[in-house]
């Protein structure tokens, strides 16, 4: 279901670093940032007839689609920040690592070379016949297709929701939507073992002051982790 905030003033997870604290924490690795409130956009469900049919009511399906579109829109914002920073600093990145702000690194991730095509984690049946978008290692030349196109094509390609793929006719979830977009742009993807991208989606938990904030990995049907990881 949708992730909705249920925290109160006694919940450590309710506390957030301000923009200055984020900049100080990242130090020399800070390039640029954007902070925006969650925004929902109007959508036409008839353009996505198969999307999240596992939900009982159309209102739920619309909510999921709106949330996924917002996530893709944030990816586009990140791509724009990267492009702007390249112009400002007169540099050009080789590779982009896309992850969520609540991602847990459970092992070092040395990026020794630029992959020939984007990499995503292979979570088996939990790929949902598409590509996992929680973590992506993307060569710079494919950044527009991987980070900009999902939200742009949502509006510019009106038949996207009817795309046929391994899932049959009609995109059913965000993983399939990402795959449909990348296929349309002619970008192949390498699905690698979770040990190659040991970054896992997390959720904050714990009550008390901010020092009590802890994170737990989400369940494996939401994001997979290396087989060598033995803790819950």
JSON list of C-alpha atoms in Angstrom, two decimals:
[
{"chain": "A", "resi": 1, "resn": "UNK", "atom": "CA", "xyz": [0.00, 0.00, 0.00]},
{"chain": "A", "resi": 2, "resn": "UNK", "atom": "CA", "xyz": [0.93, 3.64, -0.03]},
{"chain": "A", "resi": 3, "resn": "UNK", "atom": "CA", "xyz": [3.54, 4.69, 2.49]},
{"chain": "A", "resi": 4, "resn": "UNK", "atom": "CA", "xyz": [1.84, 7.28, 4.63]},
{"chain": "A", "resi": 5, "resn": "UNK", "atom": "CA", "xyz": [3.41, 9.07, 7.56]},
{"chain": "A", "resi": 6, "resn": "UNK", "atom": "CA", "xyz": [1.90, 8.10, 10.90]},
{"chain": "A", "resi": 7, "resn": "UNK", "atom": "CA", "xyz": [4.63, 9.58, 13.10]},
{"chain": "A", "resi": 8, "resn": "UNK", "atom": "CA", "xyz": [4.17, 12.07, 15.92]},
{"chain": "A", "resi": 9, "resn": "UNK", "atom": "CA", "xyz": [6.47, 14.24, 17.99]},
{"chain": "A", "resi": 10, "resn": "UNK", "atom": "CA", "xyz": [7.61, 11.26, 20.10]},
{"chain": "A", "resi": 11, "resn": "UNK", "atom": "CA", "xyz": [8.74, 9.30, 17.05]},
{"chain": "A", "resi": 12, "resn": "UNK", "atom": "CA", "xyz": [12.42, 9.57, 16.20]},
{"chain": "A", "resi": 13, "resn": "UNK", "atom": "CA", "xyz": [11.55, 9.01, 12.55]},
{"chain": "A", "resi": 14, "resn": "UNK", "atom": "CA", "xyz": [9.63, 12.29, 12.50]},
{"chain": "A", "resi": 15, "resn": "UNK", "atom": "CA", "xyz": [12.86, 14.29, 12.83]},
{"chain": "A", "resi": 16, "resn": "UNK", "atom": "CA", "xyz": [14.63, 15.27, 9.62]},
{"chain": "A", "resi": 17, "resn": "UNK", "atom": "CA", "xyz": [17.94, 16.97, 8.93]},
{"chain": "A", "resi": 18, "resn": "UNK", "atom": "CA", "xyz": [17.62, 20.47, 7.58]},
{"chain": "A", "resi": 19, "resn": "UNK", "atom": "CA", "xyz": [19.26, 21.44, 4.30]},
{"chain": "A", "resi": 20, "resn": "UNK", "atom": "CA", "xyz": [22.38, 22.81, 5.97]},
{"chain": "A", "resi": 21, "resn": "UNK", "atom": "CA", "xyz": [22.85, 19.64, 8.01]},
{"chain": "A", "resi": 22, "resn": "UNK", "atom": "CA", "xyz": [22.59, 17.54, 4.86]},
{"chain": "A", "resi": 23, "resn": "UNK", "atom": "CA", "xyz": [25.24, 19.65, 3.18]},
{"chain": "A", "resi": 24, "resn": "UNK", "atom": "CA", "xyz": [27.56, 19.41, 6.18]},
{"chain": "A", "resi": 25, "resn": "UNK", "atom": "CA", "xyz": [27.07, 15.65, 6.45]},
{"chain": "A", "resi": 26, "resn": "UNK", "atom": "CA", "xyz": [27.95, 15.06, 2.80]},
{"chain": "A", "resi": 27, "resn": "UNK", "atom": "CA", "xyz": [30.88, 17.45, 2.88]},
{"chain": "A", "resi": 28, "resn": "UNK", "atom": "CA", "xyz": [32.97, 17.45, -0.32]},
{"chain": "A", "resi": 29, "resn": "UNK", "atom": "CA", "xyz": [30.61, 14.93, -1.93]},
{"chain": "A", "resi": 30, "resn": "UNK", "atom": "CA", "xyz": [27.76, 17.42, -1.95]},
{"chain": "A", "resi": 31, "resn": "UNK", "atom": "CA", "xyz": [27.05, 18.69, -5.45]},
{"chain": "A", "resi": 32, "resn": "UNK", "atom": "CA", "xyz": [23.47, 19.96, -5.50]},
{"chain": "A", "resi": 33, "resn": "UNK", "atom": "CA", "xyz": [20.10, 19.13, -3.99]},
{"chain": "A", "resi": 34, "resn": "UNK", "atom": "CA", "xyz": [16.41, 19.83, -4.42]},
{"chain": "A", "resi": 35, "resn": "UNK", "atom": "CA", "xyz": [13.81, 19.60, -1.67]},
{"chain": "A", "resi": 36, "resn": "UNK", "atom": "CA", "xyz": [10.17, 19.34, -2.68]},
{"chain": "A", "resi": 37, "resn": "UNK", "atom": "CA", "xyz": [6.92, 18.33, -1.07]},
{"chain": "A", "resi": 38, "resn": "UNK", "atom": "CA", "xyz": [5.04, 15.31, -2.34]},
{"chain": "A", "resi": 39, "resn": "UNK", "atom": "CA", "xyz": [2.86, 16.32, -5.28]},
{"chain": "A", "resi": 40, "resn": "UNK", "atom": "CA", "xyz": [0.16, 14.31, -7.02]},
{"chain": "A", "resi": 41, "resn": "UNK", "atom": "CA", "xyz": [-0.67, 14.84, -10.67]},
{"chain": "A", "resi": 42, "resn": "UNK", "atom": "CA", "xyz": [-3.91, 14.23, -12.50]},
{"chain": "A", "resi": 43, "resn": "UNK", "atom": "CA", "xyz": [-3.92, 10.99, -14.48]},
{"chain": "A", "resi": 44, "resn": "UNK", "atom": "CA", "xyz": [-6.39, 9.18, -16.71]},
{"chain": "A", "resi": 45, "resn": "UNK", "atom": "CA", "xyz": [-6.76, 5.60, -15.56]},
{"chain": "A", "resi": 46, "resn": "UNK", "atom": "CA", "xyz": [-8.28, 4.60, -18.91]},
{"chain": "A", "resi": 47, "resn": "UNK", "atom": "CA", "xyz": [-4.82, 5.15, -20.42]},
{"chain": "A", "resi": 48, "resn": "UNK", "atom": "CA", "xyz": [-3.48, 2.50, -18.02]},
{"chain": "A", "resi": 49, "resn": "UNK", "atom": "CA", "xyz": [-6.19, -0.19, -18.10]},
{"chain": "A", "resi": 50, "resn": "UNK", "atom": "CA", "xyz": [-4.04, -2.98, -16.58]},
{"chain": "A", "resi": 51, "resn": "UNK", "atom": "CA", "xyz": [-2.14, -0.95, -14.00]},
{"chain": "A", "resi": 52, "resn": "UNK", "atom": "CA", "xyz": [-2.25, -2.48, -10.50]},
{"chain": "A", "resi": 53, "resn": "UNK", "atom": "CA", "xyz": [-5.32, -4.60, -11.06]},
{"chain": "A", "resi": 54, "resn": "UNK", "atom": "CA", "xyz": [-4.37, -6.31, -7.79]},
{"chain": "A", "resi": 55, "resn": "UNK", "atom": "CA", "xyz": [-6.00, -3.32, -6.07]},
{"chain": "A", "resi": 56, "resn": "UNK", "atom": "CA", "xyz": [-9.71, -3.70, -5.41]},
{"chain": "A", "resi": 57, "resn": "UNK", "atom": "CA", "xyz": [-10.81, -0.15, -6.11]},
{"chain": "A", "resi": 58, "resn": "UNK", "atom": "CA", "xyz": [-9.95, 2.30, -8.88]},
{"chain": "A", "resi": 59, "resn": "UNK", "atom": "CA", "xyz": [-9.14, 4.94, -6.27]},
{"chain": "A", "resi": 60, "resn": "UNK", "atom": "CA", "xyz": [-6.33, 2.74, -4.97]},
{"chain": "A", "resi": 61, "resn": "UNK", "atom": "CA", "xyz": [-5.04, 2.13, -8.49]},
{"chain": "A", "resi": 62, "resn": "UNK", "atom": "CA", "xyz": [-5.02, 5.85, -9.20]},
{"chain": "A", "resi": 63, "resn": "UNK", "atom": "CA", "xyz": [-3.16, 6.55, -5.95]},
{"chain": "A", "resi": 64, "resn": "UNK", "atom": "CA", "xyz": [-0.45, 3.99, -6.77]},
{"chain": "A", "resi": 65, "resn": "UNK", "atom": "CA", "xyz": [-0.02, 5.35, -10.27]},
{"chain": "A", "resi": 66, "resn": "UNK", "atom": "CA", "xyz": [0.20, 8.91, -8.95]},
{"chain": "A", "resi": 67, "resn": "UNK", "atom": "CA", "xyz": [2.80, 7.90, -6.38]},
{"chain": "A", "resi": 68, "resn": "UNK", "atom": "CA", "xyz": [4.89, 6.09, -8.96]},
{"chain": "A", "resi": 69, "resn": "UNK", "atom": "CA", "xyz": [4.69, 9.07, -11.31]},
{"chain": "A", "resi": 70, "resn": "UNK", "atom": "CA", "xyz": [5.90, 11.32, -8.48]},
{"chain": "A", "resi": 71, "resn": "UNK", "atom": "CA", "xyz": [8.87, 9.01, -7.92]},
{"chain": "A", "resi": 72, "resn": "UNK", "atom": "CA", "xyz": [9.74, 9.16, -11.61]},
{"chain": "A", "resi": 73, "resn": "UNK", "atom": "CA", "xyz": [9.37, 12.94, -11.56]},
{"chain": "A", "resi": 74, "resn": "UNK", "atom": "CA", "xyz": [11.89, 13.12, -8.72]},
{"chain": "A", "resi": 75, "resn": "UNK", "atom": "CA", "xyz": [14.28, 11.03, -10.83]},
{"chain": "A", "resi": 76, "resn": "UNK", "atom": "CA", "xyz": [13.93, 13.62, -13.58]},
{"chain": "A", "resi": 77, "resn": "UNK", "atom": "CA", "xyz": [14.75, 16.38, -11.09]},
{"chain": "A", "resi": 78, "resn": "UNK", "atom": "CA", "xyz": [17.91, 14.52, -10.11]},
{"chain": "A", "resi": 79, "resn": "UNK", "atom": "CA", "xyz": [18.92, 14.21, -13.76]},
{"chain": "A", "resi": 80, "resn": "UNK", "atom": "CA", "xyz": [18.49, 17.97, -14.19]},
{"chain": "A", "resi": 81, "resn": "UNK", "atom": "CA", "xyz": [20.61, 18.65, -11.09]},
{"chain": "A", "resi": 82, "resn": "UNK", "atom": "CA", "xyz": [23.35, 16.46, -12.51]},
{"chain": "A", "resi": 83, "resn": "UNK", "atom": "CA", "xyz": [23.25, 18.23, -15.88]},
{"chain": "A", "resi": 84, "resn": "UNK", "atom": "CA", "xyz": [23.29, 21.67, -14.25]},
{"chain": "A", "resi": 85, "resn": "UNK", "atom": "CA", "xyz": [26.23, 20.70, -12.04]},
{"chain": "A", "resi": 86, "resn": "UNK", "atom": "CA", "xyz": [28.19, 19.47, -15.05]},
{"chain": "A", "resi": 87, "resn": "UNK", "atom": "CA", "xyz": [27.70, 22.81, -16.78]},
{"chain": "A", "resi": 88, "resn": "UNK", "atom": "CA", "xyz": [28.56, 24.78, -13.66]},
{"chain": "A", "resi": 89, "resn": "UNK", "atom": "CA", "xyz": [31.73, 22.81, -12.90]},
{"chain": "A", "resi": 90, "resn": "UNK", "atom": "CA", "xyz": [32.66, 22.13, -16.54]},
{"chain": "A", "resi": 91, "resn": "UNK", "atom": "CA", "xyz": [32.91, 18.42, -15.90]},
{"chain": "A", "resi": 92, "resn": "UNK", "atom": "CA", "xyz": [31.17, 15.37, -17.29]},
{"chain": "A", "resi": 93, "resn": "UNK", "atom": "CA", "xyz": [30.23, 12.40, -15.13]},
{"chain": "A", "resi": 94, "resn": "UNK", "atom": "CA", "xyz": [31.02, 8.88, -16.28]},
{"chain": "A", "resi": 95, "resn": "UNK", "atom": "CA", "xyz": [28.33, 7.05, -14.35]},
{"chain": "A", "resi": 96, "resn": "UNK", "atom": "CA", "xyz": [25.30, 7.83, -12.19]},
{"chain": "A", "resi": 97, "resn": "UNK", "atom": "CA", "xyz": [24.23, 5.79, -9.16]},
{"chain": "A", "resi": 98, "resn": "UNK", "atom": "CA", "xyz": [20.50, 6.13, -8.60]},
{"chain": "A", "resi": 99, "resn": "UNK", "atom": "CA", "xyz": [19.19, 5.20, -5.16]},
{"chain": "A", "resi": 100, "resn": "UNK", "atom": "CA", "xyz": [16.61, 6.31, -2.63]},
{"chain": "A", "resi": 101, "resn": "UNK", "atom": "CA", "xyz": [17.37, 8.58, 0.29]},
{"chain": "A", "resi": 102, "resn": "UNK", "atom": "CA", "xyz": [16.48, 5.79, 2.72]},
{"chain": "A", "resi": 103, "resn": "UNK", "atom": "CA", "xyz": [18.77, 3.23, 1.05]},
{"chain": "A", "resi": 104, "resn": "UNK", "atom": "CA", "xyz": [20.94, 1.07, 3.31]},
{"chain": "A", "resi": 105, "resn": "UNK", "atom": "CA", "xyz": [24.44, 0.13, 2.12]},
{"chain": "A", "resi": 106, "resn": "UNK", "atom": "CA", "xyz": [25.07, -3.31, 3.62]},
{"chain": "A", "resi": 107, "resn": "UNK", "atom": "CA", "xyz": [28.46, -3.75, 1.92]},
{"chain": "A", "resi": 108, "resn": "UNK", "atom": "CA", "xyz": [30.99, -1.54, 0.12]},
{"chain": "A", "resi": 109, "resn": "UNK", "atom": "CA", "xyz": [30.23, -0.76, -3.52]},
{"chain": "A", "resi": 110, "resn": "UNK", "atom": "CA", "xyz": [33.46, -0.08, -5.43]},
{"chain": "A", "resi": 111, "resn": "UNK", "atom": "CA", "xyz": [32.63, 1.19, -8.91]},
{"chain": "A", "resi": 112, "resn": "UNK", "atom": "CA", "xyz": [35.73, 0.06, -10.77]},
{"chain": "A", "resi": 113, "resn": "UNK", "atom": "CA", "xyz": [34.55, 0.67, -14.31]},
{"chain": "A", "resi": 114, "resn": "UNK", "atom": "CA", "xyz": [31.64, 2.11, -16.23]},
{"chain": "A", "resi": 115, "resn": "UNK", "atom": "CA", "xyz": [29.21, -0.64, -17.23]},
{"chain": "A", "resi": 116, "resn": "UNK", "atom": "CA", "xyz": [28.29, -0.74, -20.94]},
{"chain": "A", "resi": 117, "resn": "UNK", "atom": "CA", "xyz": [24.60, -0.43, -20.11]},
{"chain": "A", "resi": 118, "resn": "UNK", "atom": "CA", "xyz": [22.47, 0.34, -17.03]},
{"chain": "A", "resi": 119, "resn": "UNK", "atom": "CA", "xyz": [22.53, -2.22, -14.24]},
{"chain": "A", "resi": 120, "resn": "UNK", "atom": "CA", "xyz": [19.65, -3.10, -11.92]},
{"chain": "A", "resi": 121, "resn": "UNK", "atom": "CA", "xyz": [19.31, -5.77, -9.27]},
{"chain": "A", "resi": 122, "resn": "UNK", "atom": "CA", "xyz": [17.94, -9.11, -10.35]},
{"chain": "A", "resi": 123, "resn": "UNK", "atom": "CA", "xyz": [15.39, -9.99, -7.67]},
{"chain": "A", "resi": 124, "resn": "UNK", "atom": "CA", "xyz": [14.00, -13.00, -9.50]},
{"chain": "A", "resi": 125, "resn": "UNK", "atom": "CA", "xyz": [10.23, -13.20, -9.44]},
{"chain": "A", "resi": 126, "resn": "UNK", "atom": "CA", "xyz": [10.19, -9.94, -7.50]},
{"chain": "A", "resi": 127, "resn": "UNK", "atom": "CA", "xyz": [11.30, -8.12, -10.64]},
{"chain": "A", "resi": 128, "resn": "UNK", "atom": "CA", "xyz": [7.60, -8.39, -11.48]},
{"chain": "A", "resi": 129, "resn": "UNK", "atom": "CA", "xyz": [8.57, -9.02, -15.13]},
{"chain": "A", "resi": 130, "resn": "UNK", "atom": "CA", "xyz": [10.19, -5.59, -15.33]},
{"chain": "A", "resi": 131, "resn": "UNK", "atom": "CA", "xyz": [13.25, -3.80, -13.94]},
{"chain": "A", "resi": 132, "resn": "UNK", "atom": "CA", "xyz": [13.78, -2.98, -10.28]},
{"chain": "A", "resi": 133, "resn": "UNK", "atom": "CA", "xyz": [14.16, 0.80, -10.05]},
{"chain": "A", "resi": 134, "resn": "UNK", "atom": "CA", "xyz": [15.22, 1.17, -6.42]},
{"chain": "A", "resi": 135, "resn": "UNK", "atom": "CA", "xyz": [18.91, 1.03, -7.34]},
{"chain": "A", "resi": 136, "resn": "UNK", "atom": "CA", "xyz": [20.38, 1.63, -10.79]},
{"chain": "A", "resi": 137, "resn": "UNK", "atom": "CA", "xyz": [23.97, 2.07, -11.94]},
{"chain": "A", "resi": 138, "resn": "UNK", "atom": "CA", "xyz": [23.67, 4.06, -15.14]},
{"chain": "A", "resi": 139, "resn": "UNK", "atom": "CA", "xyz": [26.33, 5.09, -17.67]},
{"chain": "A", "resi": 140, "resn": "UNK", "atom": "CA", "xyz": [26.06, 8.84, -18.16]},
{"chain": "A", "resi": 141, "resn": "UNK", "atom": "CA", "xyz": [25.10, 8.49, -21.82]},
{"chain": "A", "resi": 142, "resn": "UNK", "atom": "CA", "xyz": [21.96, 6.60, -20.78]},
{"chain": "A", "resi": 143, "resn": "UNK", "atom": "CA", "xyz": [20.95, 8.96, -17.97]},
{"chain": "A", "resi": 144, "resn": "UNK", "atom": "CA", "xyz": [18.22, 10.70, -19.94]},
{"chain": "A", "resi": 145, "resn": "UNK", "atom": "CA", "xyz": [16.53, 7.42, -20.89]},
{"chain": "A", "resi": 146, "resn": "UNK", "atom": "CA", "xyz": [16.83, 5.99, -17.37]},
{"chain": "A", "resi": 147, "resn": "UNK", "atom": "CA", "xyz": [16.03, 9.04, -15.25]},
{"chain": "A", "resi": 148, "resn": "UNK", "atom": "CA", "xyz": [14.21, 11.57, -17.43]},
{"chain": "A", "resi": 149, "resn": "UNK", "atom": "CA", "xyz": [12.18, 9.45, -19.82]},
{"chain": "A", "resi": 150, "resn": "UNK", "atom": "CA", "xyz": [9.98, 7.54, -17.34]},
{"chain": "A", "resi": 151, "resn": "UNK", "atom": "CA", "xyz": [8.15, 10.69, -16.26]},
{"chain": "A", "resi": 152, "resn": "UNK", "atom": "CA", "xyz": [8.35, 12.47, -19.63]},
{"chain": "A", "resi": 153, "resn": "UNK", "atom": "CA", "xyz": [7.08, 9.51, -21.65]},
{"chain": "A", "resi": 154, "resn": "UNK", "atom": "CA", "xyz": [4.23, 9.14, -19.20]},
{"chain": "A", "resi": 155, "resn": "UNK", "atom": "CA", "xyz": [2.75, 12.20, -20.88]},
{"chain": "A", "resi": 156, "resn": "UNK", "atom": "CA", "xyz": [4.49, 12.22, -24.28]},
{"chain": "A", "resi": 157, "resn": "UNK", "atom": "CA", "xyz": [3.78, 8.59, -25.18]},
{"chain": "A", "resi": 158, "resn": "UNK", "atom": "CA", "xyz": [0.00, 8.28, -24.72]},
{"chain": "A", "resi": 159, "resn": "UNK", "atom": "CA", "xyz": [-0.03, 4.56, -25.60]},
{"chain": "A", "resi": 160, "resn": "UNK", "atom": "CA", "xyz": [2.63, 3.62, -23.05]},
{"chain": "A", "resi": 161, "resn": "UNK", "atom": "CA", "xyz": [0.06, 2.04, -20.75]},
{"chain": "A", "resi": 162, "resn": "UNK", "atom": "CA", "xyz": [-0.91, -0.41, -23.50]},
{"chain": "A", "resi": 163, "resn": "UNK", "atom": "CA", "xyz": [2.66, -1.61, -24.12]},
{"chain": "A", "resi": 164, "resn": "UNK", "atom": "CA", "xyz": [2.99, -5.34, -24.69]},
{"chain": "A", "resi": 165, "resn": "UNK", "atom": "CA", "xyz": [5.87, -7.20, -23.04]},
{"chain": "A", "resi": 166, "resn": "UNK", "atom": "CA", "xyz": [6.69, -10.37, -21.08]},
{"chain": "A", "resi": 167, "resn": "UNK", "atom": "CA", "xyz": [3.73, -9.43, -18.89]},
{"chain": "A", "resi": 168, "resn": "UNK", "atom": "CA", "xyz": [1.28, -9.63, -21.79]},
{"chain": "A", "resi": 169, "resn": "UNK", "atom": "CA", "xyz": [-0.70, -6.64, -23.01]},
{"chain": "A", "resi": 170, "resn": "UNK", "atom": "CA", "xyz": [-0.74, -3.52, -20.83]},
{"chain": "A", "resi": 171, "resn": "UNK", "atom": "CA", "xyz": [1.76, -2.28, -18.23]},
{"chain": "A", "resi": 172, "resn": "UNK", "atom": "CA", "xyz": [0.81, -3.50, -14.76]},
{"chain": "A", "resi": 173, "resn": "UNK", "atom": "CA", "xyz": [3.35, -1.92, -12.37]},
{"chain": "A", "resi": 174, "resn": "UNK", "atom": "CA", "xyz": [6.24, 0.53, -12.07]},
{"chain": "A", "resi": 175, "resn": "UNK", "atom": "CA", "xyz": [8.84, -2.14, -12.82]},
{"chain": "A", "resi": 176, "resn": "UNK", "atom": "CA", "xyz": [7.18, -2.94, -16.13]},
{"chain": "A", "resi": 177, "resn": "UNK", "atom": "CA", "xyz": [6.75, 0.76, -16.86]},
{"chain": "A", "resi": 178, "resn": "UNK", "atom": "CA", "xyz": [10.50, 1.33, -16.46]},
{"chain": "A", "resi": 179, "resn": "UNK", "atom": "CA", "xyz": [11.25, -1.61, -18.75]},
{"chain": "A", "resi": 180, "resn": "UNK", "atom": "CA", "xyz": [8.78, -0.41, -21.38]},
{"chain": "A", "resi": 181, "resn": "UNK", "atom": "CA", "xyz": [10.35, 3.06, -21.39]},
{"chain": "A", "resi": 182, "resn": "UNK", "atom": "CA", "xyz": [13.92, 1.80, -21.68]},
{"chain": "A", "resi": 183, "resn": "UNK", "atom": "CA", "xyz": [12.92, -0.63, -24.43]},
{"chain": "A", "resi": 184, "resn": "UNK", "atom": "CA", "xyz": [11.28, 2.22, -26.32]},
{"chain": "A", "resi": 185, "resn": "UNK", "atom": "CA", "xyz": [14.54, 4.18, -26.12]},
{"chain": "A", "resi": 186, "resn": "UNK", "atom": "CA", "xyz": [16.59, 1.20, -27.25]},
{"chain": "A", "resi": 187, "resn": "UNK", "atom": "CA", "xyz": [18.46, 0.88, -23.96]},
{"chain": "A", "resi": 188, "resn": "UNK", "atom": "CA", "xyz": [19.32, -2.63, -22.82]},
{"chain": "A", "resi": 189, "resn": "UNK", "atom": "CA", "xyz": [19.70, -3.39, -19.12]},
{"chain": "A", "resi": 190, "resn": "UNK", "atom": "CA", "xyz": [21.98, -5.82, -17.31]},
{"chain": "A", "resi": 191, "resn": "UNK", "atom": "CA", "xyz": [20.27, -7.40, -14.32]},
{"chain": "A", "resi": 192, "resn": "UNK", "atom": "CA", "xyz": [22.99, -8.28, -11.80]},
{"chain": "A", "resi": 193, "resn": "UNK", "atom": "CA", "xyz": [23.09, -10.26, -8.58]},
{"chain": "A", "resi": 194, "resn": "UNK", "atom": "CA", "xyz": [22.17, -8.33, -5.41]},
{"chain": "A", "resi": 195, "resn": "UNK", "atom": "CA", "xyz": [25.76, -8.80, -4.20]},
{"chain": "A", "resi": 196, "resn": "UNK", "atom": "CA", "xyz": [26.92, -6.61, -7.11]},
{"chain": "A", "resi": 197, "resn": "UNK", "atom": "CA", "xyz": [24.64, -3.78, -5.95]},
{"chain": "A", "resi": 198, "resn": "UNK", "atom": "CA", "xyz": [24.47, -4.31, -2.15]},
{"chain": "A", "resi": 199, "resn": "UNK", "atom": "CA", "xyz": [22.08, -1.42, -1.56]},
{"chain": "A", "resi": 200, "resn": "UNK", "atom": "CA", "xyz": [18.70, -2.19, -0.01]},
{"chain": "A", "resi": 201, "resn": "UNK", "atom": "CA", "xyz": [15.60, -0.09, 0.54]},
{"chain": "A", "resi": 202, "resn": "UNK", "atom": "CA", "xyz": [15.10, 0.69, 4.25]},
{"chain": "A", "resi": 203, "resn": "UNK", "atom": "CA", "xyz": [12.50, 2.08, 6.60]},
{"chain": "A", "resi": 204, "resn": "UNK", "atom": "CA", "xyz": [13.06, 4.13, 9.73]},
{"chain": "A", "resi": 205, "resn": "UNK", "atom": "CA", "xyz": [11.87, 2.64, 13.01]},
{"chain": "A", "resi": 206, "resn": "UNK", "atom": "CA", "xyz": [12.17, 3.44, 16.71]},
{"chain": "A", "resi": 207, "resn": "UNK", "atom": "CA", "xyz": [10.84, 5.95, 19.19]},
{"chain": "A", "resi": 208, "resn": "UNK", "atom": "CA", "xyz": [12.58, 8.47, 21.38]},
{"chain": "A", "resi": 209, "resn": "UNK", "atom": "CA", "xyz": [14.94, 11.31, 20.50]},
{"chain": "A", "resi": 210, "resn": "UNK", "atom": "CA", "xyz": [16.78, 11.48, 17.19]},
{"chain": "A", "resi": 211, "resn": "UNK", "atom": "CA", "xyz": [19.64, 9.39, 18.56]},
{"chain": "A", "resi": 212, "resn": "UNK", "atom": "CA", "xyz": [17.20, 6.50, 18.73]},
{"chain": "A", "resi": 213, "resn": "UNK", "atom": "CA", "xyz": [16.53, 6.50, 14.98]},
{"chain": "A", "resi": 214, "resn": "UNK", "atom": "CA", "xyz": [17.24, 3.11, 13.44]},
{"chain": "A", "resi": 215, "resn": "UNK", "atom": "CA", "xyz": [16.61, 1.59, 10.04]},
{"chain": "A", "resi": 216, "resn": "UNK", "atom": "CA", "xyz": [15.44, -1.84, 8.95]},
{"chain": "A", "resi": 217, "resn": "UNK", "atom": "CA", "xyz": [15.49, -3.36, 5.49]},
{"chain": "A", "resi": 218, "resn": "UNK", "atom": "CA", "xyz": [12.15, -3.82, 3.80]},
{"chain": "A", "resi": 219, "resn": "UNK", "atom": "CA", "xyz": [10.85, -7.32, 3.22]},
{"chain": "A", "resi": 220, "resn": "UNK", "atom": "CA", "xyz": [12.40, -9.26, 0.35]},
{"chain": "A", "resi": 221, "resn": "UNK", "atom": "CA", "xyz": [9.34, -9.06, -1.88]},
{"chain": "A", "resi": 222, "resn": "UNK", "atom": "CA", "xyz": [9.91, -5.28, -1.95]},
{"chain": "A", "resi": 223, "resn": "UNK", "atom": "CA", "xyz": [13.70, -5.31, -2.36]},
{"chain": "A", "resi": 224, "resn": "UNK", "atom": "CA", "xyz": [16.20, -8.17, -2.40]},
{"chain": "A", "resi": 225, "resn": "UNK", "atom": "CA", "xyz": [19.56, -8.40, -0.67]},
{"chain": "A", "resi": 226, "resn": "UNK", "atom": "CA", "xyz": [22.74, -10.51, -1.16]},
{"chain": "A", "resi": 227, "resn": "UNK", "atom": "CA", "xyz": [22.30, -14.19, -0.34]},
{"chain": "A", "resi": 228, "resn": "UNK", "atom": "CA", "xyz": [25.25, -13.91, 2.05]},
{"chain": "A", "resi": 229, "resn": "UNK", "atom": "CA", "xyz": [23.23, -11.52, 4.24]},
{"chain": "A", "resi": 230, "resn": "UNK", "atom": "CA", "xyz": [21.89, -13.65, 7.10]},
{"chain": "A", "resi": 231, "resn": "UNK", "atom": "CA", "xyz": [20.25, -11.06, 9.33]},
{"chain": "A", "resi": 232, "resn": "UNK", "atom": "CA", "xyz": [16.51, -10.26, 9.03]}
]
